[in-house]
């Protein structure tokens, strides 16, 4: 990758970030002016809570996928059920399917 392309991309990212900061500061001013200080506090708490709830499923899915991949690589399928599968998949059919997969892969020889 050439230096001019890196410089151009860096400048584009910084420009984008500066524009986002100005838009955020302006919208903060408008929202604070419309809601007032008390209602803005409630708005801020609710927004933080919703953001937290939106973040958790994605991060938990990523962590679960990594754990599954790591356990499958080590061929330690017995750890999948108690550690993650029972927590993530609460329906009985999903539990039975994971037990079937565990039995299917546990008897394979990958050498």
mmCIF file of C-alpha atoms in Angstrom:
data_model
loop_
_atom_site.group_PDB
_atom_site.id
_atom_site.type_symbol
_atom_site.label_atom_id
_atom_site.label_comp_id
_atom_site.label_asym_id
_atom_site.label_seq_id
_atom_site.Cartn_x
_atom_site.Cartn_y
_atom_site.Cartn_z
ATOM 1 C CA UNK A 1 0.000 0.000 0.000
ATOM 2 C CA UNK A 2 1.478 3.334 -0.997
ATOM 3 C CA UNK A 3 2.076 6.188 1.431
ATOM 4 C CA UNK A 4 -0.194 8.578 -0.467
ATOM 5 C CA UNK A 5 -3.107 6.134 -0.219
ATOM 6 C CA UNK A 6 -2.547 5.714 3.518
ATOM 7 C CA UNK A 7 -2.397 9.495 3.947
ATOM 8 C CA UNK A 8 -5.573 9.977 1.898
ATOM 9 C CA UNK A 9 -7.448 7.346 3.920
ATOM 10 C CA UNK A 10 -6.214 8.803 7.205
ATOM 11 C CA UNK A 11 -7.344 12.297 6.239
ATOM 12 C CA UNK A 12 -10.727 10.960 5.144
ATOM 13 C CA UNK A 13 -11.198 9.180 8.482
ATOM 14 C CA UNK A 14 -10.197 12.262 10.483
ATOM 15 C CA UNK A 15 -12.514 14.456 8.404
ATOM 16 C CA UNK A 16 -15.377 12.032 8.975
ATOM 17 C CA UNK A 17 -14.693 11.973 12.713
ATOM 18 C CA UNK A 18 -14.650 15.777 12.940
ATOM 19 C CA UNK A 19 -17.946 16.024 11.037
ATOM 20 C CA UNK A 20 -19.525 13.446 13.365
ATOM 21 C CA UNK A 21 -18.308 15.392 16.417
ATOM 22 C CA UNK A 22 -19.878 18.623 15.157
ATOM 23 C CA UNK A 23 -23.170 16.899 14.315
ATOM 24 C CA UNK A 24 -23.226 15.273 17.758
ATOM 25 C CA UNK A 25 -22.507 18.557 19.549
ATOM 26 C CA UNK A 26 -25.234 20.365 17.593
ATOM 27 C CA UNK A 27 -27.806 17.627 18.131
ATOM 28 C CA UNK A 28 -26.907 17.545 21.838
ATOM 29 C CA UNK A 29 -27.624 21.271 22.044
ATOM 30 C CA UNK A 30 -30.989 20.891 20.313
ATOM 31 C CA UNK A 31 -32.060 17.884 22.423
ATOM 32 C CA UNK A 32 -30.974 19.560 25.670
ATOM 33 C CA UNK A 33 -32.822 22.756 24.716
ATOM 34 C CA UNK A 34 -36.024 20.866 23.881
ATOM 35 C CA UNK A 35 -36.038 18.441 26.830
ATOM 36 C CA UNK A 36 -34.602 20.518 29.640
ATOM 37 C CA UNK A 37 -32.093 19.288 32.180
ATOM 38 C CA UNK A 38 -34.326 16.840 34.077
ATOM 39 C CA UNK A 39 -35.777 15.152 31.009
ATOM 40 C CA UNK A 40 -32.370 15.082 29.360
ATOM 41 C CA UNK A 41 -31.054 13.096 32.330
ATOM 42 C CA UNK A 42 -33.838 10.539 31.891
ATOM 43 C CA UNK A 43 -33.155 10.475 28.143
ATOM 44 C CA UNK A 44 -29.452 9.885 28.799
ATOM 45 C CA UNK A 45 -30.089 7.007 31.216
ATOM 46 C CA UNK A 46 -32.532 5.314 28.840
ATOM 47 C CA UNK A 47 -30.174 5.767 25.896
ATOM 48 C CA UNK A 48 -27.298 4.237 27.877
ATOM 49 C CA UNK A 49 -29.430 1.281 28.924
ATOM 50 C CA UNK A 50 -30.634 0.632 25.362
ATOM 51 C CA UNK A 51 -27.062 0.881 24.072
ATOM 52 C CA UNK A 52 -25.914 -1.646 26.648
ATOM 53 C CA UNK A 53 -28.713 -4.046 25.706
ATOM 54 C CA UNK A 54 -27.882 -3.637 22.013
ATOM 55 C CA UNK A 55 -24.202 -4.405 22.651
ATOM 56 C CA UNK A 56 -24.614 -7.574 24.712
ATOM 57 C CA UNK A 57 -26.135 -9.980 22.126
ATOM 58 C CA UNK A 58 -23.420 -9.315 19.571
ATOM 59 C CA UNK A 59 -20.585 -9.708 22.024
ATOM 60 C CA UNK A 60 -22.098 -12.838 23.559
ATOM 61 C CA UNK A 61 -22.597 -14.373 20.115
ATOM 62 C CA UNK A 62 -18.982 -13.653 19.230
ATOM 63 C CA UNK A 63 -17.718 -15.149 22.493
ATOM 64 C CA UNK A 64 -19.913 -18.226 22.051
ATOM 65 C CA UNK A 65 -18.688 -18.747 18.488
ATOM 66 C CA UNK A 66 -15.074 -18.483 19.631
ATOM 67 C CA UNK A 67 -15.678 -20.988 22.423
ATOM 68 C CA UNK A 68 -17.358 -23.427 20.014
ATOM 69 C CA UNK A 69 -14.517 -23.117 17.514
ATOM 70 C CA UNK A 70 -11.848 -23.568 20.181
ATOM 71 C CA UNK A 71 -13.569 -26.613 21.695
ATOM 72 C CA UNK A 72 -14.075 -28.198 18.265
ATOM 73 C CA UNK A 73 -10.428 -27.620 17.409
ATOM 74 C CA UNK A 74 -9.338 -29.381 20.585
ATOM 75 C CA UNK A 75 -12.036 -32.032 20.086
ATOM 76 C CA UNK A 76 -13.298 -31.445 23.620
ATOM 77 C CA UNK A 77 -16.962 -31.659 22.755
ATOM 78 C CA UNK A 78 -18.082 -32.580 26.250
ATOM 79 C CA UNK A 79 -17.318 -29.018 27.387
ATOM 80 C CA UNK A 80 -19.698 -27.509 24.852
ATOM 81 C CA UNK A 81 -22.910 -28.668 26.482
ATOM 82 C CA UNK A 82 -22.517 -27.602 30.107
ATOM 83 C CA UNK A 83 -20.555 -24.412 29.488
ATOM 84 C CA UNK A 84 -22.341 -22.723 26.607
ATOM 85 C CA UNK A 85 -25.010 -24.748 24.863
ATOM 86 C CA UNK A 86 -27.386 -25.095 27.795
ATOM 87 C CA UNK A 87 -27.108 -21.384 28.463
ATOM 88 C CA UNK A 88 -27.520 -20.231 24.856
ATOM 89 C CA UNK A 89 -30.087 -22.691 23.537
ATOM 90 C CA UNK A 90 -32.877 -23.183 26.025
ATOM 91 C CA UNK A 91 -35.258 -25.271 23.944
ATOM 92 C CA UNK A 92 -35.173 -29.010 24.429
ATOM 93 C CA UNK A 93 -34.800 -29.758 20.700
ATOM 94 C CA UNK A 94 -31.658 -27.639 20.476
ATOM 95 C CA UNK A 95 -30.190 -29.475 23.466
ATOM 96 C CA UNK A 96 -30.932 -32.823 21.841
ATOM 97 C CA UNK A 97 -29.389 -31.680 18.554
ATOM 98 C CA UNK A 98 -26.193 -30.618 20.315
ATOM 99 C CA UNK A 99 -25.968 -33.962 22.109
ATOM 100 C CA UNK A 100 -26.350 -35.694 18.750
ATOM 101 C CA UNK A 101 -23.629 -33.542 17.219
ATOM 102 C CA UNK A 102 -21.368 -34.270 20.185
ATOM 103 C CA UNK A 103 -21.861 -38.023 19.786
ATOM 104 C CA UNK A 104 -21.326 -37.795 16.026
ATOM 105 C CA UNK A 105 -18.031 -35.881 16.243
ATOM 106 C CA UNK A 106 -16.655 -37.587 19.357
ATOM 107 C CA UNK A 107 -16.121 -40.872 17.514
ATOM 108 C CA UNK A 108 -14.304 -39.389 14.488
ATOM 109 C CA UNK A 109 -10.604 -39.712 13.868
ATOM 110 C CA UNK A 110 -9.167 -36.575 12.218
ATOM 111 C CA UNK A 111 -5.618 -37.805 11.670
#
